[in-house]
Short mmCIF file of C-alpha atoms in Angstrom, two decimals:
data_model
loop_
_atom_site.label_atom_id
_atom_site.label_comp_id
_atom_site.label_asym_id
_atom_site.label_seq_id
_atom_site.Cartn_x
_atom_site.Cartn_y
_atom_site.Cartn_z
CA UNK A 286 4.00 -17.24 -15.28
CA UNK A 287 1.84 -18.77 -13.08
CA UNK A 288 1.14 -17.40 -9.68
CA UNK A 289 0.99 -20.41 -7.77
CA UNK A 290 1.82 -23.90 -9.43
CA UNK A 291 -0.08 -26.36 -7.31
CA UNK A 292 -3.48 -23.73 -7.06
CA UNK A 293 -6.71 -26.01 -7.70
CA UNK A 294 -9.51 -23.29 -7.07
CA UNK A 295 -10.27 -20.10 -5.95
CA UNK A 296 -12.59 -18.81 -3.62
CA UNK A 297 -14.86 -16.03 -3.95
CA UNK A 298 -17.09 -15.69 0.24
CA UNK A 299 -19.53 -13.46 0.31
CA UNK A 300 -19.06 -12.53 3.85
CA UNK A 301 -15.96 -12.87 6.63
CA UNK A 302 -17.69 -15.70 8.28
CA UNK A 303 -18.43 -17.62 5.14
CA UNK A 304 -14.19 -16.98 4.75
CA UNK A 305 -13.42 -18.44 7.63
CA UNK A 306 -15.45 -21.94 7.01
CA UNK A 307 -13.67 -22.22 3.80
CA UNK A 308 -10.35 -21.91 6.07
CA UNK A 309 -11.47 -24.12 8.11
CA UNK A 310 -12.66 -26.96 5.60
CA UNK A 311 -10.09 -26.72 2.64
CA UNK A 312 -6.31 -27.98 4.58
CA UNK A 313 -4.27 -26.10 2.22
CA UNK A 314 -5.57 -22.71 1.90
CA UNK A 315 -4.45 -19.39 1.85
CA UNK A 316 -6.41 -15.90 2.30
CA UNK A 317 -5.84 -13.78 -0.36
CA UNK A 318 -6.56 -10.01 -0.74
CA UNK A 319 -4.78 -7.53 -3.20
CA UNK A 320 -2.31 -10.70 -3.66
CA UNK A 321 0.65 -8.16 -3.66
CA UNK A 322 2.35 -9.18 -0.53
CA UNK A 323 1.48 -13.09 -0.83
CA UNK A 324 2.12 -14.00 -4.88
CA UNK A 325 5.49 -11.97 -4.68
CA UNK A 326 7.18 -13.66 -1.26
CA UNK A 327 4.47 -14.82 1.07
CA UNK A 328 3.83 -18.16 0.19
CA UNK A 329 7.21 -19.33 0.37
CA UNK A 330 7.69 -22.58 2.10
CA UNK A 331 3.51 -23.28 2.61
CA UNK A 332 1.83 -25.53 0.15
CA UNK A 333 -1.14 -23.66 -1.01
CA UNK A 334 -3.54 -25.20 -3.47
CA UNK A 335 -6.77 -23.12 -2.30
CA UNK A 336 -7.27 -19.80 -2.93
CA UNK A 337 -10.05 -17.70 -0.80
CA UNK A 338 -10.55 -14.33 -2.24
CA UNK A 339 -11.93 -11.57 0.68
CA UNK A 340 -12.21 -8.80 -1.51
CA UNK A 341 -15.79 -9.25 -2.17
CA UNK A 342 -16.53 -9.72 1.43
CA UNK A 343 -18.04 -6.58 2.28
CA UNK A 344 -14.86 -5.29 4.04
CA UNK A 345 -13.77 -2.34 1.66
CA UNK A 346 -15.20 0.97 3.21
CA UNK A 347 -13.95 3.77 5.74
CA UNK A 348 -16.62 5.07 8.11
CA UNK A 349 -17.17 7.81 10.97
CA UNK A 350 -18.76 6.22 14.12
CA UNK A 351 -19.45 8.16 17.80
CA UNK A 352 -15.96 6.60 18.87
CA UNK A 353 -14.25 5.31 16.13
CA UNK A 354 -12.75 5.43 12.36
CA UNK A 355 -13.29 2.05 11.11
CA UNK A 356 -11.53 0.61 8.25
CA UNK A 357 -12.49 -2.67 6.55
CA UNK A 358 -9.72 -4.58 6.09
CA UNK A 359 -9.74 -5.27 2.16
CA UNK A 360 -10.15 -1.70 1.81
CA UNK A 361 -7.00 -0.53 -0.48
CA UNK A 362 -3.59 1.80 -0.02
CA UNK A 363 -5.39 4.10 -2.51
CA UNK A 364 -8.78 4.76 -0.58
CA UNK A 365 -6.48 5.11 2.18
CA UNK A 366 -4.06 7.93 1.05
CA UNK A 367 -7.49 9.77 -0.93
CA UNK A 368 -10.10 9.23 1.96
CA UNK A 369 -11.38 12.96 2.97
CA UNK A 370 -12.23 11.12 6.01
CA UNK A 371 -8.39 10.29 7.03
CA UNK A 372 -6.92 13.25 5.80
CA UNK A 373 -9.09 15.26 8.16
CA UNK A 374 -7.74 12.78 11.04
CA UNK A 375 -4.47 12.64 13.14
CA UNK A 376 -3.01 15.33 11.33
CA UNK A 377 -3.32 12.87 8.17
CA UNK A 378 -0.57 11.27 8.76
CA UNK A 379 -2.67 7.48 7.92
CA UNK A 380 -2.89 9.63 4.70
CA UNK A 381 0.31 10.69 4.55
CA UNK A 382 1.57 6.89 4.85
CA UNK A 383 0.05 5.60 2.46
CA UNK A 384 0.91 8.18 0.13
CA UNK A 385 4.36 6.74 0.55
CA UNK A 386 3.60 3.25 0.69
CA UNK A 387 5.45 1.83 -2.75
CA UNK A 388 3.60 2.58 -6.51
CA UNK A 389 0.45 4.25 -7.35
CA UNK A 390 -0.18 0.20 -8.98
CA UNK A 391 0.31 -1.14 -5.55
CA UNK A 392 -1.42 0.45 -3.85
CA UNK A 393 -4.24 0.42 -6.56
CA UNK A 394 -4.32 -3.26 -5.32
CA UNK A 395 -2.68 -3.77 -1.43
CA UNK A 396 -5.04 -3.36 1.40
CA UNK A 397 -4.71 -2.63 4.46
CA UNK A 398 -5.87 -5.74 6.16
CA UNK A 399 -2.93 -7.42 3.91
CA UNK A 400 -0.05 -5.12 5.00
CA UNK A 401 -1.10 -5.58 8.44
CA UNK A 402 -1.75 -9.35 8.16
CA UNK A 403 1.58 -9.98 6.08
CA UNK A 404 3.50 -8.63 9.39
CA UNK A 405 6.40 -7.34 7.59
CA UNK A 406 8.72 -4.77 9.74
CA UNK A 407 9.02 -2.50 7.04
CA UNK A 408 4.99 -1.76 6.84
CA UNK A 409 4.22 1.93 6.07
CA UNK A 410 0.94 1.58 8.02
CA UNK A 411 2.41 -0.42 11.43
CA UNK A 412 3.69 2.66 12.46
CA UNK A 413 1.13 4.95 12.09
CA UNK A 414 -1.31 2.72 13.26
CA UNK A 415 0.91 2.00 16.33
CA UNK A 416 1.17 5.68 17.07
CA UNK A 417 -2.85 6.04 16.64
CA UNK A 418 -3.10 3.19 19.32
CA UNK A 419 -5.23 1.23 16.81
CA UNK A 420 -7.32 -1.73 17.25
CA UNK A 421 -7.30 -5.11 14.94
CA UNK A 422 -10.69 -6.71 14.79
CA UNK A 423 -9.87 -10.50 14.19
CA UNK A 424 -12.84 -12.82 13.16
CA UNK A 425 -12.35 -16.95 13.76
CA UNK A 426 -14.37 -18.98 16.00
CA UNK A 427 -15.21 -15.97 17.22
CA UNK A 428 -14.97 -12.24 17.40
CA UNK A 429 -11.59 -11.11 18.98
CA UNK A 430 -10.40 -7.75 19.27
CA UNK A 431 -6.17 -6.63 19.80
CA UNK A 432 -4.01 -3.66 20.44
CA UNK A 433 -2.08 -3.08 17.59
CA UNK A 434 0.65 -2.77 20.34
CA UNK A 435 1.22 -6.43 21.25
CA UNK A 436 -0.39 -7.09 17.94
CA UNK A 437 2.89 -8.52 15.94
CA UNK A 438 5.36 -11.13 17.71
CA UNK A 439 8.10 -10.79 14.90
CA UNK A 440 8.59 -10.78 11.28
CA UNK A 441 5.48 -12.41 9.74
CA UNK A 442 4.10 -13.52 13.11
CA UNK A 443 1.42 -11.43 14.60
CA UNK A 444 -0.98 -12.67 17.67
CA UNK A 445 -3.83 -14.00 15.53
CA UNK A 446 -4.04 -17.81 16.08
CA UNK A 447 -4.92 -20.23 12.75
CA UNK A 448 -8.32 -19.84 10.83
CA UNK A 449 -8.64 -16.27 11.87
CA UNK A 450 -8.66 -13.62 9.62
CA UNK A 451 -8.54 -9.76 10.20
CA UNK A 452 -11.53 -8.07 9.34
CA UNK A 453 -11.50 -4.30 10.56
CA UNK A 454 -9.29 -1.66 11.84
CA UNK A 455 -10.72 0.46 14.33
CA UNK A 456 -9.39 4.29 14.89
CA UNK A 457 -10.20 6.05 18.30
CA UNK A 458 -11.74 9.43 18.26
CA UNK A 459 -10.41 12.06 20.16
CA UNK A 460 -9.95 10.36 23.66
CA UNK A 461 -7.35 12.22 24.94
CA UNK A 462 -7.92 15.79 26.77
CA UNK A 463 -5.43 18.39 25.46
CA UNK A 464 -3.64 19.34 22.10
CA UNK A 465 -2.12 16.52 20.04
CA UNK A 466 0.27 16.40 17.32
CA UNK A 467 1.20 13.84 14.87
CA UNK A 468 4.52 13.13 12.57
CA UNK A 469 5.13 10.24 10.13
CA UNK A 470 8.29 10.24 9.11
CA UNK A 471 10.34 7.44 6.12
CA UNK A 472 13.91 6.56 4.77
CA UNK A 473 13.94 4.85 2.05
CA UNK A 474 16.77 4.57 -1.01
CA UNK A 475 13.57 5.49 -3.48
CA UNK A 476 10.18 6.36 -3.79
CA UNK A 477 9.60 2.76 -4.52
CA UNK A 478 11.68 1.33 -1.74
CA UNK A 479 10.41 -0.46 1.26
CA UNK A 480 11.77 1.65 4.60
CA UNK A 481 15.51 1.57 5.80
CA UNK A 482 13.45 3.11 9.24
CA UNK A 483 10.61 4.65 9.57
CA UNK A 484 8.04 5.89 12.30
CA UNK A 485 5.63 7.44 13.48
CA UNK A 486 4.25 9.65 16.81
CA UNK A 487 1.62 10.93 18.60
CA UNK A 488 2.12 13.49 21.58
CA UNK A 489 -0.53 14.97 23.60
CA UNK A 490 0.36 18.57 25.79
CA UNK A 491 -1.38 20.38 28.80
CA UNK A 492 -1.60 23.82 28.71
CA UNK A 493 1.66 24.44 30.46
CA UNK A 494 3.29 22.43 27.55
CA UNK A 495 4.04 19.87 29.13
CA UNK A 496 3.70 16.17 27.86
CA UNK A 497 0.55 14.90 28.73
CA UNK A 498 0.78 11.37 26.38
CA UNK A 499 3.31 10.12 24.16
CA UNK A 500 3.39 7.62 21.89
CA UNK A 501 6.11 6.67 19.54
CA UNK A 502 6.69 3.86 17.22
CA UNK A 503 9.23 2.53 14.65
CA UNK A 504 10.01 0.14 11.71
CA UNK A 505 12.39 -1.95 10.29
CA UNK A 506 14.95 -1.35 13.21
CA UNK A 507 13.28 -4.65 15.08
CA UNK A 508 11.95 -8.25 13.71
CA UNK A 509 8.64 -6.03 13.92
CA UNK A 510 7.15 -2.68 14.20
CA UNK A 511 8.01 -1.06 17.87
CA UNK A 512 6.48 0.97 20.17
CA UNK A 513 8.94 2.72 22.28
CA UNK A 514 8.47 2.77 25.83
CA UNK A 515 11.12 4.14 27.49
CA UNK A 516 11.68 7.38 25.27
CA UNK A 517 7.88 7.63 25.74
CA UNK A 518 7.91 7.65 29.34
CA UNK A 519 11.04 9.91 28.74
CA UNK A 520 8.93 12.57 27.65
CA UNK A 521 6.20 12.49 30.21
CA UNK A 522 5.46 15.50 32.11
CA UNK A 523 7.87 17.62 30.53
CA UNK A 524 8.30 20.43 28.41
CA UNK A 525 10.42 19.73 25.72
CA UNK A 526 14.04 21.08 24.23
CA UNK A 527 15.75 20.10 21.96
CA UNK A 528 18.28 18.61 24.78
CA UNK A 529 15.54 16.49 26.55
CA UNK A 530 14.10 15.29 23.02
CA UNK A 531 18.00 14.24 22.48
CA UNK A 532 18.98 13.17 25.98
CA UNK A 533 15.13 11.31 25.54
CA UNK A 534 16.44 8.84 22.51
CA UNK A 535 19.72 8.37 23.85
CA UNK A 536 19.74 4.97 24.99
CA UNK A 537 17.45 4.23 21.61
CA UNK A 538 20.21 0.95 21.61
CA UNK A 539 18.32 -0.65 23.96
CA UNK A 540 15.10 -0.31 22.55
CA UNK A 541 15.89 -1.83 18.96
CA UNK A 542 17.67 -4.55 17.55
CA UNK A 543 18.10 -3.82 13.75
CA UNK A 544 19.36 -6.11 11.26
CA UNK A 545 22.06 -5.39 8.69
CA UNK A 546 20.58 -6.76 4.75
CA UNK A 547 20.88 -5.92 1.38
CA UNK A 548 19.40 -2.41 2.39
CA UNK A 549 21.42 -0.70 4.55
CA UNK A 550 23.82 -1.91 7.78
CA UNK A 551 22.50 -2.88 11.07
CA UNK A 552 24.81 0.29 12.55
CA UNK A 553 23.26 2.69 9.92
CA UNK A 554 19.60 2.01 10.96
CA UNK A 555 21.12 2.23 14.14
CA UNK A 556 22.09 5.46 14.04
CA UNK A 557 19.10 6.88 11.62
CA UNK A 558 16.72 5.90 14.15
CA UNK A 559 17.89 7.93 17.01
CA UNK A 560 17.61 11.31 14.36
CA UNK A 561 14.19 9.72 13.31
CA UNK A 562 12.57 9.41 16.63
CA UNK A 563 14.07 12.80 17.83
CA UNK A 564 12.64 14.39 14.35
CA UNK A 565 9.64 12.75 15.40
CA UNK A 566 8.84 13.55 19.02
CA UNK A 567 10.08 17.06 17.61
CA UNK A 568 7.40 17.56 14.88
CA UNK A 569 5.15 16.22 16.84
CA UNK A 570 5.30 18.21 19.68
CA UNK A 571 5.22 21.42 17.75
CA UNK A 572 2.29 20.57 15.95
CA UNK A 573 0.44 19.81 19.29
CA UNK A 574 1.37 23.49 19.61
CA UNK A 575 4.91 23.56 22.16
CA UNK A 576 7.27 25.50 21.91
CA UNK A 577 11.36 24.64 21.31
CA UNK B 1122 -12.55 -22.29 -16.90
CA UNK B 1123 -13.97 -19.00 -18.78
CA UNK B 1124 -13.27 -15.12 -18.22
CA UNK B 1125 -16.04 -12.68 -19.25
CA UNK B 1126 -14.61 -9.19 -19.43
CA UNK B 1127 -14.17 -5.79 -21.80
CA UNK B 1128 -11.10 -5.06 -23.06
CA UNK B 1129 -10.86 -1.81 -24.80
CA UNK B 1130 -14.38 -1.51 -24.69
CA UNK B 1131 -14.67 -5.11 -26.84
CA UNK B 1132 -16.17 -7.54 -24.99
CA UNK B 1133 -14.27 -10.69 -24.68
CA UNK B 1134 -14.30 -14.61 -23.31
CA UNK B 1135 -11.01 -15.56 -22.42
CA UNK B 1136 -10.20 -19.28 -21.65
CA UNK B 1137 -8.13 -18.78 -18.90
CA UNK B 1138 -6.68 -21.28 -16.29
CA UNK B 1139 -6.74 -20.35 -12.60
CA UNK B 1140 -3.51 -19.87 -12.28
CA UNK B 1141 -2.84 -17.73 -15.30
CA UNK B 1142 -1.98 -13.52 -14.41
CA UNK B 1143 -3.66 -10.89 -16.09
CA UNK B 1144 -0.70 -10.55 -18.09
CA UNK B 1145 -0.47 -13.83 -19.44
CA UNK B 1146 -4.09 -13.93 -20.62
CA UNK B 1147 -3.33 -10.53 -21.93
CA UNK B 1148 -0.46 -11.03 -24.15
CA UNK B 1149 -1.97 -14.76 -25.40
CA UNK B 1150 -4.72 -13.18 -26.58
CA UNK B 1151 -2.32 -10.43 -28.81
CA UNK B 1152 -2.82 -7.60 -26.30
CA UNK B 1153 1.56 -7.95 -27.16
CA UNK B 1154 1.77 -3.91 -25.60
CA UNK B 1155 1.88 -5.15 -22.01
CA UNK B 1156 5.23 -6.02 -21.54
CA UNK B 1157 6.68 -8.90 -19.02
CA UNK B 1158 8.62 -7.11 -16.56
CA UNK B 1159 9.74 -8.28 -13.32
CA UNK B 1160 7.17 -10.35 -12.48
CA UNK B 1161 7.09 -9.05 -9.12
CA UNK B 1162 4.91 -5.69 -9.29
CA UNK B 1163 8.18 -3.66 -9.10
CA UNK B 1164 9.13 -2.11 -12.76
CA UNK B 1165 5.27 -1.41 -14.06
CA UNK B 1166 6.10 -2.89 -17.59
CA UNK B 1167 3.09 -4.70 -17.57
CA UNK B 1168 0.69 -2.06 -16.32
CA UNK B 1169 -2.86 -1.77 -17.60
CA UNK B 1170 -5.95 -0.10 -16.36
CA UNK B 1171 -8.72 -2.20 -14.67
CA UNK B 1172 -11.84 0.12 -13.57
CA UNK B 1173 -10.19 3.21 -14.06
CA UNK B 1174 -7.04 1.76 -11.70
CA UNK B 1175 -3.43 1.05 -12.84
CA UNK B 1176 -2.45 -2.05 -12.06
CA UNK B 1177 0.67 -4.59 -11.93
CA UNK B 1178 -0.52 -6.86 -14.24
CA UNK B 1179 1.89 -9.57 -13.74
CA UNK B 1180 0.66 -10.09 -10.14
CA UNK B 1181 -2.79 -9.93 -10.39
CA UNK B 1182 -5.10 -13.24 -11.25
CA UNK B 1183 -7.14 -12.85 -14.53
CA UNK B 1184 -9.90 -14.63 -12.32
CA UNK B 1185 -9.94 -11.30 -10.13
CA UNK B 1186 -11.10 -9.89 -13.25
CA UNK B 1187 -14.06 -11.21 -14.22
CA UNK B 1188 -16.66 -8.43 -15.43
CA UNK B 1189 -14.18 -5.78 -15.61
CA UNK B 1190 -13.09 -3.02 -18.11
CA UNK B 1191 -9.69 -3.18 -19.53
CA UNK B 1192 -7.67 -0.62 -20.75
CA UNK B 1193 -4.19 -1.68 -22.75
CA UNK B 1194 -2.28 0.55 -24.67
CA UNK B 1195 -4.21 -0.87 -27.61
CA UNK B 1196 -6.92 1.23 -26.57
CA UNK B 1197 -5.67 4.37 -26.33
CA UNK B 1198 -5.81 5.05 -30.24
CA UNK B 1199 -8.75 5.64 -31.93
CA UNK B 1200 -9.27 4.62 -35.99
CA UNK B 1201 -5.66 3.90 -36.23
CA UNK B 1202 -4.75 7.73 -34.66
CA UNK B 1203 -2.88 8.04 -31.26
CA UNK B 1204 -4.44 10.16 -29.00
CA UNK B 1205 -3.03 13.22 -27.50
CA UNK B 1206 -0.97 11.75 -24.97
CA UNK B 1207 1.13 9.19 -27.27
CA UNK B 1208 1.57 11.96 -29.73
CA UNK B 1209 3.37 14.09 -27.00
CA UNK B 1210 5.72 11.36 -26.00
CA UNK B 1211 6.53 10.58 -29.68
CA UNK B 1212 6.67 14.41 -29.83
CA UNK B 1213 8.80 14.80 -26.71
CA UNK B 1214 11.67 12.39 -27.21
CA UNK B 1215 9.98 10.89 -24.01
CA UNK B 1216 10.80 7.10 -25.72
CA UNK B 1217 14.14 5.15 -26.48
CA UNK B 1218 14.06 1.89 -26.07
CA UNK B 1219 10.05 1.48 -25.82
CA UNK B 1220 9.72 -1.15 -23.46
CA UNK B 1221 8.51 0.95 -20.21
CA UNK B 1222 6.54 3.47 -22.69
CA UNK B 1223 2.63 1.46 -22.86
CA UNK B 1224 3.25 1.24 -18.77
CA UNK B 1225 4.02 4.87 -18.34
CA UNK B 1226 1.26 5.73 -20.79
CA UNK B 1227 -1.16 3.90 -19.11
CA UNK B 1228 0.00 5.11 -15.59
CA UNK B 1229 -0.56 8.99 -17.14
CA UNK B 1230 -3.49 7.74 -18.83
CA UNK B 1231 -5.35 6.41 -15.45
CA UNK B 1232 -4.31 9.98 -13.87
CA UNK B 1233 -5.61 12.30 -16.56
CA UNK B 1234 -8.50 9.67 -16.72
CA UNK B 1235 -8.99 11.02 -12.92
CA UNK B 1236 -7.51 14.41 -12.88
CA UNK B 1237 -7.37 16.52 -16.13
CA UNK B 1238 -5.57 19.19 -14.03
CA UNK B 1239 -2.86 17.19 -12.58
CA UNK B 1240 0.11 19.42 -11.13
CA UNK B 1241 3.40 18.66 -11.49
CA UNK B 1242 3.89 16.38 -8.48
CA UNK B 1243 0.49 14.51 -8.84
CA UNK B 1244 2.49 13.36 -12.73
CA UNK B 1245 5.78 12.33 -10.69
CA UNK B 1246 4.08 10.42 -8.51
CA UNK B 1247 1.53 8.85 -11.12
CA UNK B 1248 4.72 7.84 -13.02
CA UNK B 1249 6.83 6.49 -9.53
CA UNK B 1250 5.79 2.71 -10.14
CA UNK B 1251 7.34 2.90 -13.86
CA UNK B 1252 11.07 1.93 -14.50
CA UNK B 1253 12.71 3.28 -17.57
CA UNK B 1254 16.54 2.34 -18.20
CA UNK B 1255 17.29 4.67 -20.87
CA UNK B 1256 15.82 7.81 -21.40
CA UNK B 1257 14.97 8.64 -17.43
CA UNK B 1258 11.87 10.50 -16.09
CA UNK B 1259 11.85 14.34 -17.31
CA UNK B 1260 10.79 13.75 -20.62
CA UNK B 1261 8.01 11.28 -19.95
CA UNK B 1262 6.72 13.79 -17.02
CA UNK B 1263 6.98 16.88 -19.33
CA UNK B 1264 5.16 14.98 -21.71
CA UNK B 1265 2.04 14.01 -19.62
CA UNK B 1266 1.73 17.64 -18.15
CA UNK B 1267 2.31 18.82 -22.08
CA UNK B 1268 -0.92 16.33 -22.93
CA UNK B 1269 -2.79 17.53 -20.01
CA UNK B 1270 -2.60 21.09 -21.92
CA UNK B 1271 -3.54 20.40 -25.11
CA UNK B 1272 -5.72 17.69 -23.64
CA UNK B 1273 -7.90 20.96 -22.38
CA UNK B 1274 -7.33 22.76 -25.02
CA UNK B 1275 -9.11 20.01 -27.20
CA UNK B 1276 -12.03 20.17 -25.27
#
């Protein structure tokens, strides 16, 4: 089979900004990292007869800085889940994703720039990253830098503009005073399977217990990856019980707006992702170190 | 447009046209063990090792592959004798119909190729991207933690 029918030549830059001319010169190109997102479903509809291949960029690599984790965008699901680096961090739960994210082959293969980029609301990562509060580093015309929250407008549609590729993923270091705890949590009808819902949190307590921050975000129950506010701002300043966690996600409704597909029904994400964000805020909490 | 690459340890110049998978270079060339699956990275029929990494063949360009090693099922004998691990699955009933078996092997393969001491879960999940219709999972998993044994045993 071949991957692309109309494909005329493929690109190999040697750097992101040496990418981004060959964007901007060739009319009918496509960026292409492990490939596994965009030869199985993401060209459909775009004529693509250019190829430009970032994987020899100089973007694979995880590194410590004063601040900051950064992540190089071609760098794989693999390097990801085995990184000492990110098991060490957040509780591991970046580790933790990945280690769920589809086939040992995939993710062989599937970066994270791609997963990100491809702006599917089922992404392992989106979550996780959502709950970290992590930054996408965008390279076009120019350097540009965005929340991951804000980052995706709906399915396949994120805030970068044309001729811009993503080119790092940037992980604070321990910003917030106090004890925080992480949870990742996944549904899915297999190991293989894309998400029915998943999620992810992040929850910061004082001394007293109470809730200091608290971040929570989840997938495939919206055209993209959520953060969700008003359970957040639910939590704040409380100590938690398994009532307020529950009396927290009860108007989860208005939050969401899940679709019903092959998968599972529109009421059944529905209802998973109430249990899911409760199990999350839960987890999370105790591993900051409260008490329920 | 020409591939340089090893496969099996042979090196090899492929004429290959931009378009063409790793698989379909592959099996044109007689490398017939990796199968044509799905076509869409999901049953791991058509996995094969590049750098020490399994990989969906049949969604990966051969012109990603230029200067890499190759591993196909092919290569896992030596003079004509299957190694260790293909002997336990012949051993273990882990085969029926055959057409998953080089992808699972080659999944096990890259792990012990990693981790000689892989624990039970570390197989299960080495084996996770590999469909098989017919026989299921035990077998194939008891046979790659059998090979891991003898495979330090050997040593």
């Amino acid at each position: 089979m071949q991957y692309i029918r109309d494909l005329k030549k493929y690109h190999w830059p040697k750097g992101p900004q040496d990418a981004v001319r060959l964007m901007m010169q060739e009319p009918c190109a496509e960026i292409i990292a492990g490939g596994t997102e965009l030869l199985v479903s993401g060209l459909k509809g775009k004529e693509v007869n250019n190829l430009i291949d970032i994987t020899k960029a100089g973007l694979s690599y995880i590194k410590k800085e004063r601040k900051s984790i950064k992540i190089g965008a071609t760098t794989t699901i693999s390097e990801l889940q085995h990184a000492p680096l990110l098991k060490d961090y957040a509780g591991g739960i970046l580790s933790e994703a990945a280690r769920k994210f589809v086939s040992v082959q995939i993710r062989n293969v599937a970066t994270i720039g791609g997963n990100i980029g491809a702006a599917m609301p089922s992404s392992d990562l989106a979550p996780v990253l959502m709950a970290l509060d992590a930054k996408i580093c965008v390279l076009g015309k120019e350097n540009k830098e965005f929340a991951i929250n804000g980052f995706y407008i709906s399915k396949r549609k994120t805030a970068m503009a044309p001729y811009e590729i993503i080119t790092e993923i940037e992980l604070p270091l321990g910003a917030e005073d106090g004890k925080t705890g992480y949870a990742f949590k996944k549904i899915g009808r297999t190991e293989m399977d894309i998400a029915l819902v998943n999620g992810a949190s992040a929850i910061t307590i004082n001394d007293s217990d109470e809730v200091v921050t608290a971040r929570l975000s989840l997938g495939s129950v919206a055209p993209n990856t959520i953060r969700c506010l008003e359970i957040e701002n639910n939590l704040l300043g409380k100590k938690l019980t398994k009532e307020s966690i529950a009396a927290a996600c009860d108007n989860i409704a208005k939050s969401i707006d899940p679709k019903t597909d092959v998968r599972a029904s529109a009421k059944y994400r529905g209802t998973i992702a109430k249990v899911i964000a409760a199990r999350l805020i839960e987890e999370a909490y105790i591993k900051a170190g409260g008490k329920i | 447009m020409k591939l340089n690459l090893k496969v099996n340890s042979e090196n090899k110049v492929f004429d290959i046209d931009v378009r063409d998978t790793l698989l379909d270079v592959l099996r044109a060339n007689g490398y017939k063990s990796v199968k044509h699956g799905c076509e869409t990275g999901e049953c791991g029929a058509c996995t094969v090792i590049i750098n020490g990494n399994a990989v969906n063949s049949c969604i990966y360009p051969a012109i990603k592959c230029e200067d890499a090693e190759i591993i196909t099922c092919e290569g896992l004998e030596t003079d004509g004798k299957l190694s260790i691990l293909q002997n336990k699955f012949v051993e273990m009933g882990a085969i029926q119909c055959g057409y998953c078996t080089p992808g699972m092997l080659l999944s096990a393969h890259a792990l012990l190729m990693k981790n000689p001491n892989p624990k039970l879960e570390d197989v299960k999940e080495a084996l996770s991207g590999n469909f098989c219709r017919c026989t299921g999972y035990k077998k194939p998993v008891d046979a790659v933690m059998a090979a891991a044994e003898q495979m330090k045993e050997a040593k």
